[in-house]
CSV table of C-alpha atoms in Angstrom, one decimal:
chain,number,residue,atom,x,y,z
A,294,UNK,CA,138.0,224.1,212.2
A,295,UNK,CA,139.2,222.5,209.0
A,296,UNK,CA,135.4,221.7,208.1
A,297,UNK,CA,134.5,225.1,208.4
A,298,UNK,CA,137.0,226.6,206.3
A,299,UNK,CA,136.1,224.0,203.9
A,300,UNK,CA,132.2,225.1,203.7
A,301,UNK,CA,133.8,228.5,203.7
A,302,UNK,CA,135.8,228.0,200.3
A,303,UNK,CA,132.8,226.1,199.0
A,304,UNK,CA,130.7,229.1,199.3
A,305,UNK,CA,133.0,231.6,197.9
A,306,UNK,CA,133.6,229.0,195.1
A,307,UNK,CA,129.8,229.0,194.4
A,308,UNK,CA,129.8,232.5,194.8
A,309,UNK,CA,132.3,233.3,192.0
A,310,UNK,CA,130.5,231.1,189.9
A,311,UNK,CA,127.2,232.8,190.1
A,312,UNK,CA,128.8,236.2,190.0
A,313,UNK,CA,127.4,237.3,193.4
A,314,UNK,CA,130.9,238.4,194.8
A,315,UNK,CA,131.2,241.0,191.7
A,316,UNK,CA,127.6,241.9,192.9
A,317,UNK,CA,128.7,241.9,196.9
A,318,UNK,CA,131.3,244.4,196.0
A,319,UNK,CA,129.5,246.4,193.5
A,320,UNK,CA,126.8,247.2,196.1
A,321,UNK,CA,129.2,247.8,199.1
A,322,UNK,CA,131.5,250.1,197.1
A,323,UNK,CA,127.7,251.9,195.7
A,324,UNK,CA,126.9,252.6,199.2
A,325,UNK,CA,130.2,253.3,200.2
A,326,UNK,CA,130.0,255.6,198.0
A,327,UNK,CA,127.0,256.9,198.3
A,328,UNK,CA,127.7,258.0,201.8
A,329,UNK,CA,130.2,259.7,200.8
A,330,UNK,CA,128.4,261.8,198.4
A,331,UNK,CA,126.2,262.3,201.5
A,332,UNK,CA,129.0,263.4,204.1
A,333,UNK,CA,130.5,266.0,202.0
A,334,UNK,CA,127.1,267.3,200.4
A,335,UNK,CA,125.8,267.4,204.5
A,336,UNK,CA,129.4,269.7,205.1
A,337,UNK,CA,128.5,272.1,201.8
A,338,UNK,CA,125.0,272.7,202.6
A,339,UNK,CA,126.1,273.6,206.2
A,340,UNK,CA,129.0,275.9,204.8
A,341,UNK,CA,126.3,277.4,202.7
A,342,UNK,CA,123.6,277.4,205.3
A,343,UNK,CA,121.4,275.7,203.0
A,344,UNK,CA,119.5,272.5,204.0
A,345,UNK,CA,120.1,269.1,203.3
A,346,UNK,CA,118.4,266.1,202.7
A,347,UNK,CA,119.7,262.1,202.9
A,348,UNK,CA,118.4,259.7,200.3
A,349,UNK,CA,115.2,258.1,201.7
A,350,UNK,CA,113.2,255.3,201.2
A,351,UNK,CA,113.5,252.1,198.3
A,352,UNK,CA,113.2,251.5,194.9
A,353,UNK,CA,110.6,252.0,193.1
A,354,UNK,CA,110.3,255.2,195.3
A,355,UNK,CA,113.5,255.6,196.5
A,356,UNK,CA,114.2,259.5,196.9
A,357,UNK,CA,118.0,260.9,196.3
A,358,UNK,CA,120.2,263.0,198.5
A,359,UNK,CA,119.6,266.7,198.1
A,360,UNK,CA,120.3,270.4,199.2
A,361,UNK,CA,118.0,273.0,199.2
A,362,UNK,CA,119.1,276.6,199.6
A,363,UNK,CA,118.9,280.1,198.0
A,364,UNK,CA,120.8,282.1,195.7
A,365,UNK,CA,120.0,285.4,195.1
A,366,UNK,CA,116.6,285.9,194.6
A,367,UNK,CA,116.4,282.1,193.3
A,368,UNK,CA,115.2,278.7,195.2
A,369,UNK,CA,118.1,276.0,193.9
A,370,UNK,CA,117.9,272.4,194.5
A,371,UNK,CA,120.8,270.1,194.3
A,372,UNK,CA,120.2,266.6,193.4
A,373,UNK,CA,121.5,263.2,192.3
A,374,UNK,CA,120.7,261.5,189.6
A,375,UNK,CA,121.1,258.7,186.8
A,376,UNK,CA,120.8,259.1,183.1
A,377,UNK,CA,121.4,256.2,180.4
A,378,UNK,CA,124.4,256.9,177.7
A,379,UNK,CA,125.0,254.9,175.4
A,380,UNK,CA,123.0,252.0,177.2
A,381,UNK,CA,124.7,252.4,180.4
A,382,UNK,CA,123.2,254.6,183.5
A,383,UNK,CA,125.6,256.9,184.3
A,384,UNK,CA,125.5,259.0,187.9
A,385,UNK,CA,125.4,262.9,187.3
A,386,UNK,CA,124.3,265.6,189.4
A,387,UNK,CA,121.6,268.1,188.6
A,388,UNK,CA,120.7,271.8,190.2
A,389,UNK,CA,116.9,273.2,189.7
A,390,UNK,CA,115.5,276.2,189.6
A,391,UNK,CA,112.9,278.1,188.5
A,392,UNK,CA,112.0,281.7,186.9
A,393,UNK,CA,109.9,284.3,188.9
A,394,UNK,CA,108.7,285.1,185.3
A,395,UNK,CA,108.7,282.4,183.4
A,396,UNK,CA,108.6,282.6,179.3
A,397,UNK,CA,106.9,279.9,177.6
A,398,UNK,CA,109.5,278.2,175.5
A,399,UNK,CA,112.2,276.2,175.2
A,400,UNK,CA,115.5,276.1,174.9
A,401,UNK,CA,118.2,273.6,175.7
A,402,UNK,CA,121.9,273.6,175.2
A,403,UNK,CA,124.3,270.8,176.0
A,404,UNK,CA,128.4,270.6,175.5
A,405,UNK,CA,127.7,266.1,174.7
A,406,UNK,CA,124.2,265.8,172.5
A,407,UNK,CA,124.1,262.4,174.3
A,408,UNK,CA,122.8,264.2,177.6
A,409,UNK,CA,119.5,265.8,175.8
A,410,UNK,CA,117.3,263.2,176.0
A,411,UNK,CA,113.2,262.9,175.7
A,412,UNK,CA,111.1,263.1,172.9
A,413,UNK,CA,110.3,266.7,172.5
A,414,UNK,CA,113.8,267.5,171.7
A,415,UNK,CA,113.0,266.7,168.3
A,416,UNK,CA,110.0,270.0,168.0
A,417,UNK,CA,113.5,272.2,168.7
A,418,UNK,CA,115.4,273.8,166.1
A,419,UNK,CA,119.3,273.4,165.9
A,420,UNK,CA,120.6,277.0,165.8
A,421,UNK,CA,123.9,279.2,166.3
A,422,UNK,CA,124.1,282.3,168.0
A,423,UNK,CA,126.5,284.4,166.0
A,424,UNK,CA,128.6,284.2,169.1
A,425,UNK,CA,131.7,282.3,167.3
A,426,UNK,CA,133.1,280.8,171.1
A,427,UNK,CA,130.0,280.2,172.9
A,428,UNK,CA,129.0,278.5,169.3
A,429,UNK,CA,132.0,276.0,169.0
A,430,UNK,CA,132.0,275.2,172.7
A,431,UNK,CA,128.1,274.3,172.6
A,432,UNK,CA,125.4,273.3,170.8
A,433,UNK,CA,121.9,275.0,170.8
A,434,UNK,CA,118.4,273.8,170.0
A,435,UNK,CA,115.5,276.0,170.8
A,436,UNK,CA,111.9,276.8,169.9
A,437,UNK,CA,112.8,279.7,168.8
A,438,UNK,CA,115.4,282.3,167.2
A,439,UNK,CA,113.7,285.1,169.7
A,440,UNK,CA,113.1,282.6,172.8
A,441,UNK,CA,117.3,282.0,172.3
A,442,UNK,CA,118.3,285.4,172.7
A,443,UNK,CA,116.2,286.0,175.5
A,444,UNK,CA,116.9,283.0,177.4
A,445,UNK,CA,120.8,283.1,176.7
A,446,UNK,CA,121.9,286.9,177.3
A,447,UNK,CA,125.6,287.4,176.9
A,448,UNK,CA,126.3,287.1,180.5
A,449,UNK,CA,124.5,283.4,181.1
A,450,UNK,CA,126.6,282.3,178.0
A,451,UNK,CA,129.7,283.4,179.1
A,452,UNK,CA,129.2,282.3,182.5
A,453,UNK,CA,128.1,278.5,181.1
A,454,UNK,CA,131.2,278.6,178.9
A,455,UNK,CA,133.3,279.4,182.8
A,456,UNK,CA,131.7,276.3,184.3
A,457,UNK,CA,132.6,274.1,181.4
A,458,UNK,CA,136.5,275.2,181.1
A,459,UNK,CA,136.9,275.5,184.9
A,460,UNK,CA,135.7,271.8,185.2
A,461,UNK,CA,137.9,270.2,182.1
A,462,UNK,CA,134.8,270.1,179.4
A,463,UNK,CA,132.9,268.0,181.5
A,464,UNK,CA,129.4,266.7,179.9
A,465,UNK,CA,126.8,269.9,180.5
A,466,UNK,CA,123.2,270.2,179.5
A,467,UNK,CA,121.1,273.3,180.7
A,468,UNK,CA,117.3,273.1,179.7
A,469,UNK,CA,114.9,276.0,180.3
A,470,UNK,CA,111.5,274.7,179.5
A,471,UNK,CA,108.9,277.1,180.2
A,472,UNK,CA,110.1,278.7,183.3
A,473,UNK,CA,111.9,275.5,184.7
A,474,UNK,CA,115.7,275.3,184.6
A,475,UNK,CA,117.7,272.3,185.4
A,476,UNK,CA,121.8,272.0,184.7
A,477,UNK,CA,123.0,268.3,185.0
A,478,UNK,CA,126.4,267.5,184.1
A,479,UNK,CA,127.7,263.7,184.3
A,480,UNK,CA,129.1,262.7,187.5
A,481,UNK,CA,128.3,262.8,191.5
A,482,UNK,CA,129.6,266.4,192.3
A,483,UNK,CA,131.5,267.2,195.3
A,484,UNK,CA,134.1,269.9,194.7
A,485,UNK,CA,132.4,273.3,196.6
A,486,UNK,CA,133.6,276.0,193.6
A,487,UNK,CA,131.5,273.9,190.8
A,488,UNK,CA,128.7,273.0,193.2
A,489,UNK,CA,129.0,277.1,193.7
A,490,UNK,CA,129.3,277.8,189.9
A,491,UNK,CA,126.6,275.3,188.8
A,492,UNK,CA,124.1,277.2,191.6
A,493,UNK,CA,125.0,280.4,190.2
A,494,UNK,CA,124.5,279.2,186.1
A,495,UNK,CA,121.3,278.3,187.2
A,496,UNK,CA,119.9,281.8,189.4
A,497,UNK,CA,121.1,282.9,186.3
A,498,UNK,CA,119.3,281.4,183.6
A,499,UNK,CA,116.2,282.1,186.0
A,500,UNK,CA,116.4,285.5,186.0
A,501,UNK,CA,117.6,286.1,182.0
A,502,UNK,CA,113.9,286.8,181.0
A,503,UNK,CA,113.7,289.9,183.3
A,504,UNK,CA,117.7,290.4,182.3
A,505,UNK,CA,117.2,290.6,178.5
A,506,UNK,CA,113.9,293.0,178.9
A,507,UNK,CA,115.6,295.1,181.2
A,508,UNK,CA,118.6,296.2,178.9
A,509,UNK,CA,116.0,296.4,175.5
């Protein structure tokens, strides 16, 4: 008995050394909770009767959990996800969408610059709106003054500025890129009413090109 706990102390003693304890628990808490995320994201999609999917498969082709449902007249997908701030990959959650008509151009507009990431940010102008509280809260970049106006109609602005205060200024960046609109905001989202605000941002932003020419 006394030779086993022996080996037993050895190993966690080579263990700490190595740093595969830290690693041990930084995987079992991951999955922990990662099942989690699963359990209550399984319990929304059923109160929403929308489907849901489990994370399948391994790296490199690992797939993430997701939902899949309907809002209106729009097809939303919930999603996990991972981007890297400031050198560090940080967990977020992101809802898709896209427009029945889509407008080609661009237009992206984020509450933490940090969160708009990939090279063609840089081909879209920085630009205000004349909207003084939408303006401070958020920051806009767009291909255009015109493709701005259309894509962010009064009522998608204020409902963006909703989601940010109801959810204490959390990190936000919606991009519409040519008919495809994706919200991520930093963070594995479980609370129903923001899951439920997000969804409706994006059917939103979807339907603001048929929106804006409607009320010319």
């Amino acid at each position: 008995m006394e030779i086993v706990l022996l080996f037993f102390l050895a190993v966690c003693w080579a263990a700490l050394g190595t740093g595969a304890i830290t690693s041990l628990v930084f995987w079992s808490s991951r999955g922990g909770r990662c099942r989690d995320l699963e359990d209550q994201w399984e319990r929304y999609a059923w109160s929403k009767k929308f489907h849901f999917r489990p994370a399948t498969g391994e790296r490199p082709h690992a797939r993430s959990p997701r939902i899949e449902g309907r809002v209106g007249d729009v097809d939303v997908i919930i999603e996990a996800c991972t981007l890297t701030v400031g050198g560090s990959p940080r967990p977020c959650t992101r809802v898709w969408g896209s427009a029945s008509a889509p407008v080609p151009a661009r237009v992206v507009v984020s509450s933490d610059t940090r969160l708009v990431q990939g090279p063609w940010v840089h081909a879209l102008e920085p630009m205000t709106l004349g909207d003084a509280y939408f303006d401070h809260a958020l920051r806009v970049r767009a291909s255009s003054g015109d493709a701005a106006c259309r894509l962010l109609p009064p009522a998608l602005r204020r409902a963006l500025q909703g989601l940010l205060s109801s959810t204490f200024k959390m990190g936000i960046v919606l991009q519409m890129l040519d008919g495809e609109v994706s919200l991520t905001w930093l963070g594995e989202e479980t609370r129903p009413s923001t899951l439920d605000e997000a969804c409706a941002v994006v059917a939103r932003a979807c339907a603001a090109p048929v929106e804006h020419d409607a009320y010319r």
